[in-house]
Short mmCIF file of C-alpha atoms in Angstrom, two decimals:
data_model
loop_
_atom_site.label_atom_id
_atom_site.label_comp_id
_atom_site.label_asym_id
_atom_site.label_seq_id
_atom_site.Cartn_x
_atom_site.Cartn_y
_atom_site.Cartn_z
CA MET A 1 4.71 17.33 -6.07
CA LEU A 2 3.48 14.31 -4.12
CA LEU A 3 4.40 10.64 -4.12
CA SER A 4 2.05 7.70 -4.36
CA THR A 5 2.30 5.14 -1.60
CA ALA A 6 4.83 2.38 -2.28
CA TYR A 7 5.83 -0.96 -0.76
CA CYS A 8 9.48 -0.78 0.36
CA ALA A 9 9.90 1.79 -2.41
CA PRO A 10 12.97 2.13 -4.62
CA VAL A 11 15.88 4.32 -3.52
CA GLU A 12 14.72 7.02 -5.96
CA TYR A 13 11.51 7.44 -3.92
CA TYR A 14 13.45 8.09 -0.71
CA ALA A 15 15.82 10.46 -2.51
CA LEU A 16 12.73 12.50 -3.43
CA LEU A 17 11.36 12.30 0.13
CA SER A 18 14.67 13.53 1.53
CA SER A 19 14.81 16.39 -0.99
CA GLY A 20 11.58 18.04 0.11
CA VAL A 21 8.71 16.38 -1.74
CA ARG A 22 5.50 17.49 -0.01
CA GLY A 23 4.51 13.99 1.06
CA VAL A 24 2.47 10.92 0.14
CA TYR A 25 -0.95 11.37 -1.46
CA SER A 26 -3.72 9.41 0.23
CA GLY A 27 -6.49 10.37 -2.20
CA GLU A 28 -5.32 8.36 -5.19
CA ASN A 29 -6.78 5.20 -6.68
CA TYR A 30 -4.90 1.90 -6.62
CA CYS A 31 -2.89 1.26 -9.78
CA LYS A 32 -1.96 -2.26 -10.87
CA GLN A 33 1.64 -3.28 -11.64
CA SER A 34 3.09 -0.35 -9.72
CA TRP A 35 5.35 0.09 -6.72
CA ARG A 36 2.23 0.34 -4.54
CA ASN A 37 2.30 -3.39 -3.84
CA ARG A 38 5.68 -4.55 -5.18
CA CYS A 39 9.34 -3.97 -4.52
CA ARG A 40 12.59 -5.21 -6.06
CA ILE A 41 15.46 -6.79 -4.14
CA LEU A 42 18.76 -8.31 -5.24
CA THR A 43 19.09 -12.05 -4.59
CA ALA A 44 21.72 -14.67 -5.42
CA ASN A 45 19.74 -15.24 -8.67
CA GLY A 46 19.54 -11.56 -9.58
CA PRO A 47 16.84 -8.91 -9.12
CA MET A 48 13.57 -10.28 -7.77
CA ASP A 49 10.18 -8.63 -7.33
CA LEU A 50 8.23 -9.22 -4.13
CA ARG A 51 4.47 -8.60 -4.24
CA ILE A 52 1.75 -8.04 -1.69
CA PRO A 53 -1.48 -9.77 -2.75
CA ILE A 54 -4.54 -7.59 -2.35
CA VAL A 55 -8.26 -8.24 -1.97
CA HIS A 56 -10.28 -6.91 -4.90
CA ASP A 57 -13.53 -5.58 -3.51
CA GLY A 58 -15.51 -2.51 -4.59
CA SER A 59 -13.30 0.44 -3.64
CA ARG A 60 -10.23 1.49 -5.62
CA LEU A 61 -9.20 4.24 -3.17
CA ILE A 62 -5.67 3.42 -2.01
CA THR A 63 -6.57 3.75 1.67
CA ASP A 64 -9.32 1.11 1.26
CA ILE A 65 -7.31 -1.61 -0.53
CA ARG A 66 -7.03 -4.60 1.80
CA VAL A 67 -4.06 -6.96 2.05
CA ASP A 68 -4.79 -10.65 1.34
CA TYR A 69 -3.33 -12.77 4.13
CA SER A 70 -4.94 -16.00 2.88
CA THR A 71 -1.70 -16.92 1.11
CA PRO A 72 1.73 -17.38 2.80
CA TRP A 73 3.21 -14.28 1.12
CA VAL A 74 4.51 -12.83 4.42
CA ARG A 75 6.54 -15.95 5.23
CA GLN A 76 7.75 -16.23 1.62
CA SER A 77 8.73 -12.55 1.44
CA LEU A 78 10.57 -12.60 4.75
CA TYR A 79 12.41 -15.76 3.68
CA ALA A 80 13.43 -14.13 0.37
CA ILE A 81 14.56 -10.96 2.15
CA GLU A 82 16.58 -12.90 4.72
CA SER A 83 18.16 -15.06 2.00
CA ALA A 84 19.13 -11.93 0.08
CA TYR A 85 20.41 -9.85 2.99
CA PHE A 86 21.51 -12.14 5.83
CA SER A 87 25.15 -11.51 4.91
CA SER A 88 24.74 -7.76 4.44
CA PRO A 89 26.50 -5.64 7.08
CA PHE A 90 23.39 -4.16 8.74
CA TYR A 91 20.51 -6.63 8.24
CA GLU A 92 20.85 -8.15 11.70
CA TYR A 93 20.52 -4.70 13.33
CA TYR A 94 17.17 -3.96 11.68
CA LYS A 95 15.76 -7.47 11.20
CA ASP A 96 13.55 -7.85 14.28
CA GLU A 97 11.84 -4.47 14.03
CA PHE A 98 11.47 -4.81 10.25
CA GLU A 99 9.90 -8.28 10.46
CA ALA A 100 7.54 -7.15 13.25
CA LEU A 101 5.94 -4.71 10.81
CA TYR A 102 4.96 -7.62 8.53
CA LEU A 103 3.90 -9.90 11.35
CA SER A 104 1.55 -7.25 12.77
CA GLN A 105 -0.57 -7.86 9.63
CA PRO A 106 -2.01 -4.39 8.95
CA GLN A 107 -5.37 -4.76 7.22
CA THR A 108 -4.82 -2.24 4.42
CA LEU A 109 -2.05 -1.79 1.87
CA TRP A 110 -1.91 1.89 2.82
CA GLU A 111 -1.29 1.08 6.49
CA LEU A 112 1.41 -1.50 5.72
CA ASN A 113 3.18 0.81 3.26
CA MET A 114 3.05 3.80 5.58
CA ASN A 115 4.36 1.74 8.54
CA LEU A 116 7.27 0.53 6.40
CA ALA A 117 7.93 4.04 5.01
CA GLU A 118 7.98 5.46 8.54
CA PHE A 119 10.42 2.71 9.59
CA PHE A 120 12.81 3.48 6.73
CA CYS A 121 12.59 7.25 7.22
CA VAL A 122 13.38 6.94 10.93
CA LYS A 123 16.25 4.49 10.40
CA ILE A 124 17.77 6.57 7.60
CA GLY A 125 17.14 9.89 9.34
CA ILE A 126 14.78 11.53 6.84
CA LEU A 127 13.05 14.29 8.77
CA PRO A 128 10.28 14.89 9.06
CA PRO A 129 9.24 11.30 8.52
CA VAL A 130 6.61 10.64 5.87
CA ARG A 131 3.97 13.33 5.58
CA VAL A 132 0.47 12.39 4.40
CA ASP A 133 -1.36 14.78 2.10
CA ALA A 134 -5.07 14.01 1.68
CA ALA A 135 -6.15 17.03 -0.32
CA PRO A 136 -4.34 18.83 -3.09
CA SER A 137 -3.47 22.48 -2.59
CA GLY A 138 -1.94 24.99 -4.95
CA ASP A 139 -1.64 24.30 -8.68
CA GLY A 140 -5.39 24.92 -8.97
CA GLY A 141 -6.16 21.77 -6.97
CA LYS A 142 -4.21 19.58 -9.40
CA VAL A 143 -2.29 16.66 -7.92
CA ILE A 144 1.15 16.15 -9.43
CA LEU A 145 2.47 12.68 -8.61
CA ALA A 146 6.10 11.81 -9.17
CA ASP A 147 6.32 9.33 -12.04
CA ILE A 148 8.08 6.39 -10.38
CA HIS A 149 6.90 3.15 -11.93
CA PRO A 150 8.50 -0.31 -12.38
CA LYS A 151 7.42 -0.51 -16.03
CA ARG A 152 8.86 2.86 -17.07
CA ALA A 153 12.47 3.94 -17.45
CA SER A 154 13.67 6.18 -14.66
CA SER A 155 15.79 9.28 -15.09
CA TYR A 156 17.21 8.69 -11.60
CA ILE A 157 20.94 8.01 -11.65
CA ALA A 158 21.86 5.73 -8.78
CA LYS A 159 25.26 6.22 -7.19
CA PRO A 160 26.95 2.85 -6.61
CA TYR A 161 27.24 1.50 -3.09
CA TRP A 162 28.35 -1.86 -1.70
CA GLN A 163 25.88 -4.71 -2.42
CA VAL A 164 26.03 -8.33 -1.31
CA PHE A 165 26.01 -9.82 -4.82
CA ARG A 166 28.08 -7.12 -6.57
CA GLU A 167 30.74 -9.59 -7.74
CA LYS A 168 28.10 -11.63 -9.55
CA PHE A 169 25.88 -8.88 -11.00
CA GLY A 170 27.82 -5.64 -10.64
CA PHE A 171 25.97 -2.73 -9.07
CA VAL A 172 22.19 -2.89 -9.54
CA GLY A 173 20.66 0.53 -9.04
CA ASN A 174 17.33 1.75 -7.72
CA LEU A 175 16.39 -1.38 -5.80
CA SER A 176 14.15 -1.28 -2.74
CA ILE A 177 15.25 1.05 0.02
CA MET A 178 15.86 -2.04 2.14
CA ASP A 179 18.84 -2.85 -0.11
CA LEU A 180 20.42 0.51 0.71
CA LEU A 181 19.63 0.35 4.44
CA PHE A 182 20.75 -3.26 4.95
CA ASN A 183 23.98 -2.66 3.01
CA CYS A 184 24.87 0.88 4.16
CA GLY A 185 23.11 1.26 7.52
CA PRO A 186 23.55 4.72 9.08
CA GLU A 187 25.42 5.95 5.99
CA SER A 188 22.22 5.59 3.90
CA ALA A 189 21.31 9.25 4.52
CA ASP A 190 24.61 10.41 2.98
CA TYR A 191 23.91 8.34 -0.12
CA LEU A 192 20.50 10.02 -0.63
CA LEU A 193 21.96 13.54 -0.65
#
């Protein structure tokens, strides 16, 4: 089984990565309204989706999809993330390196997602970090992608952990991996087991 690329993917995605999923498939086509260019965080107003705008030109191959920097989405996303997590126990420890990944402005969605995935894997301690799989092998050449999608119910059962706005909303499961890392820090790996 392989995973599709995802922008600051939900905790479920990293639980699969840490449990031995073969890697991330680079030969897929871009799919709208998926985790490929959106993530979900918990803010003072409840769960909020952040989106990366993309440039729609000819290719649909995920490695060719370009990020649209003509809008202020980076500034807006970083502001929303800081507003949501500035009082979390570990945000300040990861903030500078995390923000630098956005500010480097990778040209493709694939590159941005893989840089962020590598960051989270290293900080959490998922080894080996993200593996890229370009060509299917086994299963008669059939690619089996894990079905993780924001519009479909997930069978993943999230174990509760401390969250900044838990008194207001209770525990909200399967948010972006940044929620787990910024709230649990080095203990994030234990949570994924």
